[in-house]
XYZ file of C-alpha atoms in Angstrom:
468
model
C 10.074 -12.538 45.528
C 10.470 -11.320 41.961
C 6.927 -12.362 41.005
C 5.447 -10.064 43.641
C 4.913 -6.320 43.444
C 6.654 -4.322 46.159
C 4.328 -1.560 47.335
C 6.155 -0.219 50.405
C 8.140 -0.921 53.526
C 7.282 -1.279 57.200
C 7.176 2.114 58.876
C 9.264 1.825 62.051
C 7.503 2.620 65.305
C 9.309 4.078 68.274
C 8.529 2.761 71.723
C 6.525 5.912 72.392
C 4.301 5.124 69.390
C 3.306 1.758 70.839
C 0.953 1.135 73.741
C 1.396 -2.613 74.113
C 3.938 -5.208 72.965
C 5.161 -8.710 73.771
C 8.734 -7.888 72.826
C 11.487 -6.996 75.302
C 15.207 -6.384 74.991
C 17.963 -7.235 77.423
C 19.834 -4.336 79.022
C 21.751 -6.499 81.476
C 25.130 -6.395 83.239
C 25.053 -2.746 84.257
C 25.332 -4.054 87.783
C 28.942 -4.585 86.637
C 29.074 -1.288 84.723
C 30.169 -2.899 81.459
C 28.825 -0.331 78.972
C 27.614 3.261 78.807
C 23.782 3.209 78.858
C 23.533 6.861 77.830
C 24.675 5.988 74.297
C 22.035 3.266 73.990
C 18.798 4.756 75.360
C 17.631 6.470 72.167
C 18.643 3.600 69.916
C 16.652 1.166 72.033
C 13.636 3.478 71.964
C 13.894 3.804 68.174
C 13.844 0.007 67.917
C 10.327 -0.113 69.313
C 10.597 -2.533 72.251
C 8.297 -1.827 75.209
C 10.264 -3.604 77.937
C 13.921 -3.873 78.918
C 15.442 -6.329 81.358
C 17.761 -4.848 83.991
C 19.824 -6.507 86.717
C 19.414 -4.848 90.099
C 23.041 -5.020 91.290
C 22.904 -5.490 95.036
C 26.692 -5.241 95.346
C 26.768 -1.995 93.358
C 23.910 -0.509 95.393
C 24.758 -1.501 98.961
C 28.434 -0.887 99.640
C 27.904 -0.001 103.291
C 25.642 -2.189 105.385
C 22.106 -0.860 105.401
C 22.880 2.052 103.094
C 21.465 1.950 99.551
C 22.758 4.172 96.761
C 20.308 3.748 93.880
C 21.581 6.708 91.840
C 23.030 4.546 89.053
C 19.864 2.473 88.726
C 17.563 5.489 89.078
C 19.193 7.023 85.998
C 18.568 3.896 83.932
C 14.989 3.335 85.085
C 14.038 6.988 84.642
C 15.572 7.236 81.183
C 13.523 4.293 79.981
C 10.309 5.425 81.627
C 10.747 8.803 79.948
C 10.989 6.964 76.610
C 7.786 4.952 77.214
C 9.699 1.735 77.938
C 8.950 -0.365 81.015
C 11.958 -1.799 82.819
C 11.669 -5.178 84.477
C 14.232 -6.084 87.101
C 16.131 -9.277 87.775
C 16.977 -9.195 91.474
C 20.614 -10.256 91.700
C 23.461 -10.962 92.560
C 25.262 -11.433 95.876
C 27.068 -8.951 98.123
C 30.578 -9.232 99.622
C 29.402 -7.333 102.703
C 27.503 -10.431 103.760
C 28.853 -13.419 101.824
C 32.501 -14.386 102.146
C 32.657 -16.133 98.762
C 31.400 -13.015 96.999
C 34.541 -11.080 97.977
C 36.528 -12.792 95.215
C 33.903 -12.753 92.479
C 33.556 -9.918 89.973
C 30.081 -8.491 90.522
C 29.353 -11.123 93.181
C 27.818 -13.189 90.395
C 26.455 -16.555 91.504
C 26.835 -16.003 95.245
C 23.318 -16.342 96.701
C 22.785 -14.994 100.257
C 21.336 -18.169 101.757
C 23.709 -19.444 104.434
C 23.408 -17.150 107.456
C 20.531 -15.264 109.025
C 22.392 -12.013 108.441
C 22.651 -12.736 104.697
C 19.008 -13.691 104.422
C 17.786 -10.677 106.379
C 19.985 -8.277 104.404
C 18.740 -9.730 101.115
C 15.078 -9.397 102.011
C 15.633 -5.821 103.212
C 17.366 -5.014 99.938
C 14.621 -6.631 97.838
C 11.941 -4.654 99.641
C 13.951 -1.452 99.175
C 14.155 -2.052 95.408
C 10.454 -2.795 95.071
C 9.514 0.183 97.217
C 11.766 2.590 95.352
C 10.439 1.724 91.899
C 6.768 1.310 92.703
C 4.818 2.839 89.834
C 7.782 2.476 87.464
C 8.728 -1.222 87.635
C 6.037 -3.886 87.888
C 7.902 -7.133 87.145
C 10.567 -8.558 89.460
C 12.545 -11.679 88.647
C 14.302 -13.768 91.291
C 17.982 -14.362 90.468
C 19.432 -15.454 87.118
C 20.139 -18.938 85.708
C 20.376 -20.705 89.094
C 20.544 -24.083 87.352
C 23.958 -23.102 85.945
C 27.070 -23.383 88.081
C 28.177 -19.898 86.962
C 25.180 -18.410 88.803
C 25.033 -20.780 91.816
C 28.731 -21.201 92.353
C 28.820 -23.333 95.489
C 26.882 -26.059 93.658
C 23.526 -26.094 91.900
C 20.716 -27.049 94.274
C 17.065 -26.903 93.254
C 15.738 -27.062 96.809
C 17.870 -24.086 97.814
C 16.633 -22.190 94.788
C 12.997 -23.009 95.564
C 13.236 -21.827 99.160
C 15.155 -18.699 98.128
C 12.576 -17.882 95.428
C 9.672 -18.452 97.815
C 11.024 -16.006 100.390
C 12.079 -13.424 97.800
C 8.754 -13.488 95.938
C 6.913 -13.255 99.252
C 8.936 -10.137 100.100
C 8.124 -8.546 96.740
C 4.399 -9.141 97.273
C 4.527 -7.847 100.849
C 6.047 -4.596 99.676
C 3.817 -4.241 96.598
C 0.889 -6.673 96.291
C 0.318 -5.521 92.693
C 3.841 -6.373 91.567
C 4.398 -9.382 89.301
C 6.924 -11.985 90.380
C 9.009 -14.213 88.115
C 10.835 -17.348 89.196
C 12.737 -20.243 87.704
C 14.934 -18.282 85.309
C 16.298 -21.598 84.128
C 18.683 -22.041 81.227
C 19.223 -25.800 81.005
C 16.836 -28.524 79.878
C 16.117 -30.292 83.144
C 12.513 -30.722 84.241
C 13.735 -32.389 87.425
C 15.433 -29.188 88.592
C 12.324 -27.050 88.149
C 10.086 -29.746 89.605
C 12.228 -30.054 92.727
C 12.187 -26.280 93.142
C 8.409 -26.230 92.855
C 8.110 -28.905 95.575
C 9.375 -26.363 98.117
C 6.209 -24.309 97.580
C 8.050 -21.889 95.290
C 5.012 -21.306 93.109
C 2.817 -19.855 95.852
C 3.858 -16.243 95.252
C 4.858 -16.493 91.592
C 3.008 -15.070 88.617
C 5.465 -16.279 85.989
C 8.200 -18.775 85.284
C 10.943 -17.529 82.977
C 13.358 -19.617 80.962
C 16.330 -18.992 78.676
C 16.675 -20.764 75.347
C 19.818 -20.227 73.299
C 19.610 -22.360 70.173
C 20.327 -22.241 66.453
C 17.173 -24.348 65.921
C 14.020 -22.598 67.076
C 12.011 -25.826 66.824
C 13.363 -26.574 70.298
C 11.334 -23.691 71.698
C 7.937 -25.338 71.240
C 8.744 -28.434 73.289
C 10.315 -26.408 76.089
C 7.381 -24.004 76.435
C 4.828 -26.795 76.349
C 6.685 -28.788 79.011
C 7.430 -25.913 81.365
C 3.895 -24.571 81.092
C 2.367 -27.961 81.884
C 4.714 -28.498 84.837
C 4.174 -25.033 86.315
C 0.410 -25.297 86.127
C 0.495 -28.534 88.133
C 1.677 -26.423 91.077
C -0.094 -23.123 90.352
C -2.689 -23.015 87.547
C -2.311 -19.237 87.229
C 1.394 -19.246 86.366
C 2.294 -18.158 82.821
C 5.626 -18.234 80.976
C 8.142 -15.589 79.955
C 11.023 -16.202 77.577
C 13.635 -14.189 79.411
C 16.755 -14.579 77.265
C 17.424 -15.832 73.771
C 19.937 -14.720 71.215
C 22.982 -15.532 69.167
C 26.318 -13.982 68.366
C 27.309 -11.977 65.310
C 30.818 -13.355 64.979
C 32.699 -16.502 65.943
C 35.272 -16.967 68.681
C 33.229 -15.143 71.294
C 32.260 -16.279 74.775
C 28.959 -17.349 76.285
C 26.134 -19.370 74.828
C 26.603 -20.849 71.343
C 30.160 -19.497 71.282
C 31.513 -22.317 69.084
C 29.288 -21.381 66.130
C 30.557 -19.795 62.931
C 28.251 -16.835 63.432
C 27.911 -13.795 61.159
C 25.764 -10.675 61.406
C 23.462 -12.116 58.747
C 22.998 -15.408 60.580
C 22.412 -13.576 63.856
C 19.631 -11.562 62.195
C 18.024 -14.745 60.872
C 18.206 -16.390 64.271
C 16.604 -13.381 65.941
C 13.720 -13.336 63.466
C 13.007 -17.046 63.657
C 13.338 -17.370 67.421
C 11.367 -14.224 68.282
C 8.394 -15.167 66.140
C 8.573 -18.779 67.346
C 8.259 -17.353 70.849
C 5.161 -15.399 69.800
C 3.698 -18.609 68.352
C 4.089 -20.303 71.759
C 1.988 -17.530 73.351
C 4.466 -16.618 76.075
C 3.551 -13.539 78.095
C 6.469 -11.753 76.492
C 9.843 -12.592 74.963
C 13.157 -10.850 75.604
C 16.127 -10.863 73.251
C 19.640 -10.927 74.723
C 20.952 -8.372 74.283
C 21.104 -4.721 73.355
C 24.895 -4.618 73.411
C 28.102 -6.468 72.640
C 29.720 -6.790 76.048
C 31.838 -8.971 78.266
C 30.088 -12.026 79.704
C 31.577 -11.436 83.185
C 29.968 -14.480 84.808
C 33.108 -16.124 86.168
C 35.352 -13.177 86.914
C 37.962 -13.065 89.683
C 38.306 -9.510 90.982
C 42.064 -10.050 91.291
C 42.450 -11.271 87.694
C 41.164 -8.890 85.038
C 41.789 -11.417 82.273
C 39.221 -13.735 83.856
C 36.382 -11.410 82.905
C 37.618 -10.078 79.584
C 35.407 -12.670 77.898
C 33.739 -10.890 75.010
C 30.268 -11.803 73.826
C 28.798 -10.536 70.566
C 25.054 -10.987 71.237
C 24.135 -7.314 70.835
C 21.849 -5.787 68.245
C 24.243 -2.891 68.827
C 27.914 -3.519 68.100
C 30.766 -2.136 70.175
C 34.497 -1.967 70.602
C 36.161 -2.588 73.982
C 38.638 -0.707 76.128
C 41.444 -2.261 78.175
C 39.056 -2.920 81.069
C 36.538 -4.725 78.884
C 34.008 -1.898 78.844
C 32.010 -1.516 75.628
C 33.095 1.604 73.746
C 32.573 3.295 70.393
C 29.352 4.548 68.840
C 27.289 1.375 69.418
C 26.452 0.820 65.751
C 23.238 -0.845 64.626
C 23.698 -4.389 63.277
C 21.321 -6.031 60.742
C 19.654 -7.740 63.715
C 18.658 -4.320 65.066
C 16.607 -3.544 61.980
C 15.014 -6.981 61.976
C 13.905 -6.547 65.580
C 12.652 -3.076 64.737
C 10.517 -4.538 61.919
C 9.098 -7.244 64.185
C 8.302 -4.712 66.904
C 6.405 -2.582 64.371
C 4.450 -5.480 62.831
C 3.506 -6.962 66.202
C 2.791 -3.665 67.968
C -0.372 -3.552 70.080
C -2.545 -6.443 71.147
C -3.005 -9.586 69.073
C -3.709 -13.240 69.806
C -3.091 -16.646 68.331
C -5.835 -18.044 66.142
C -6.649 -20.818 63.700
C -7.291 -20.110 60.048
C -8.742 -22.396 57.334
C -5.608 -22.903 55.252
C -4.496 -25.824 53.119
C -0.965 -25.924 51.711
C -0.787 -27.964 48.502
C 2.456 -29.543 47.353
C 2.304 -29.051 43.586
C 5.049 -29.405 41.031
C 6.533 -26.072 39.932
C 8.605 -25.428 36.853
C 10.139 -22.478 38.680
C 12.029 -24.770 41.031
C 11.859 -27.990 38.980
C 10.495 -29.772 42.019
C 7.426 -30.119 44.206
C 6.534 -27.187 46.426
C 6.603 -27.523 50.200
C 4.110 -29.274 52.415
C 2.939 -27.352 55.468
C 4.406 -29.949 57.839
C 7.852 -29.073 56.495
C 7.530 -25.496 57.712
C 6.993 -23.637 60.956
C 3.754 -21.712 60.626
C 0.914 -20.217 62.597
C -1.737 -17.504 62.665
C -2.449 -14.325 64.602
C -5.476 -12.048 64.713
C -6.432 -8.625 65.918
C -9.439 -6.418 65.332
C -9.701 -5.795 61.585
C -7.160 -8.333 60.378
C -5.343 -11.644 60.558
C -1.896 -12.924 59.659
C -0.297 -16.208 58.646
C 3.428 -16.488 59.331
C 5.644 -19.208 57.906
C 9.236 -20.171 57.168
C 11.370 -23.183 56.375
C 13.523 -24.147 59.395
C 16.717 -24.952 57.551
C 20.035 -25.074 59.371
C 20.896 -21.384 59.447
C 24.559 -22.173 60.103
C 25.029 -23.927 56.736
C 22.102 -23.192 54.441
C 20.312 -20.312 52.763
C 16.987 -21.593 51.547
C 14.181 -20.572 49.232
C 11.282 -22.429 47.700
C 7.590 -22.004 46.877
C 4.202 -23.020 48.224
C 0.634 -23.057 46.960
C -2.073 -22.397 49.513
C -5.872 -22.470 49.538
C -7.590 -20.492 52.252
C -10.729 -18.741 53.380
C -10.666 -15.132 54.489
C -13.261 -12.479 55.169
C -10.722 -9.852 54.079
C -9.924 -9.026 50.453
C -6.798 -6.950 51.152
C -3.913 -9.475 51.106
C -0.229 -8.544 51.433
C 3.075 -10.309 52.107
C 5.626 -8.873 54.551
C 9.307 -9.792 54.762
C 10.547 -8.999 58.282
C 14.189 -9.196 57.233
C 14.172 -6.047 55.083
C 10.725 -4.669 55.896
C 9.411 -5.029 52.336
C 5.632 -5.140 51.818
C 4.341 -6.879 48.674
C 1.051 -7.015 46.873
C -0.081 -10.409 45.561
C -0.485 -9.996 41.772
C -3.699 -11.150 40.139
C -1.944 -13.827 38.096
C -0.952 -15.647 41.308
C -4.297 -15.201 43.100
C -7.352 -17.217 42.089
C -10.746 -16.254 43.537
C -12.768 -19.463 44.078
C -15.750 -17.517 45.384
C -17.407 -17.036 48.794
C -14.139 -15.970 50.443
C -11.993 -18.874 49.257
C -8.766 -18.122 47.359
C -5.759 -19.957 46.016
C -2.307 -18.349 45.859
C 0.122 -20.211 43.642
C 3.906 -20.154 43.928
C 4.097 -17.964 46.985
C 7.726 -17.516 48.075
C 9.159 -19.466 51.012
C 12.400 -18.468 52.728
C 14.450 -19.613 55.681
C 13.218 -16.528 57.525
C 9.663 -15.485 58.428
C 7.266 -14.205 55.814
C 3.927 -12.878 56.976
C 0.795 -13.056 54.814
C -1.609 -10.449 56.136
C -5.353 -10.241 55.605
C -7.187 -6.959 56.145
C -5.643 -4.467 58.544
C -3.340 -6.683 60.593
C -0.469 -4.257 59.930
C -1.407 -1.119 61.823
């Protein structure tokens, strides 16, 4: 980066400064009351996300049959709406009032109400009550969470059961609010057969979206998954689109949950967030949600009679926390490096944009600066975006973030109708001008930039007024 001229930094946008965004943040597990949301509201709003994912918490809301106490969820929804953030709700989990197995499970996680008519009727009544209560505030409703994992379908994963359950739940959402958007699938494992079997029940009839979860240290996996799920879903309902509902990584090793075996650090977590989030944008999902706002217990396999069974700490948060003796997140909820990276991405990709193609050649030329040939385009992840007044080309080298810090160079020839060209580093928010000695004007809108930096994290070459 030393050959470039730094001319500024990204100006962070609050959620209230942004009208539209494809970036969401997880605010899950409050159905189990595992952290204090009041200490997180403002920090989330300052990050610039426009959506947050909540879990509805049937067991926390209905503790007496037919009586709903939404006070806890009202506070969360209203606090976000006041901060110009739209909550979307995952309808979950079970309820010990109706399901015997749920009486032993912390938060009734993974105990779907599908066995008796009383369970089914109570669930549909609850779903309609949630949709009715938050009409005008919550528009997206997701059916259950990770039903292809045994932790969330504890009696044994069954795609047909999930399909029938989703069909009835989505139908109930639409009956209560025809304008609401419904989300199904919510799958976390790589099994097309599971989703296909669920679709064969007619599940897609009332669905607007399929969501999926992709926890990976290698974001190249994202492209195949989105392409496959999108193609499968559209075989059953051509109007269904995709949402990436959870992705993330931990900021330290020896945690619990997805990717727990990795030797994670705060720096590696920030890199993973940047690469995965922008990869999601390149797949053109409806929106992408990072898990999560907070370090917290996983609490997916807890026994209510054994506290130790749910003191399983996960370090996925962009906000760090300590923990009390009950596993509740405490402290000041400090901002990790990943927080600032997400803030930068939210600011760069604020408002509407779309994928596009640009006339760009990447030339692999020998460079004395690295004593080697520069990169070919096929060695990188790259793509282009456009909005009124500007375009952008994003690229990075997908090295193994667990073992390698990488930098190199590239030379690119391109056509652009815009003369104002800048380079943005989403990791620290730096904005650079391309110096004249690196930029050759070939005439009629064609330019060559020589020895442009390449990193193992996204760099964004902007043309015109893409950064707004």
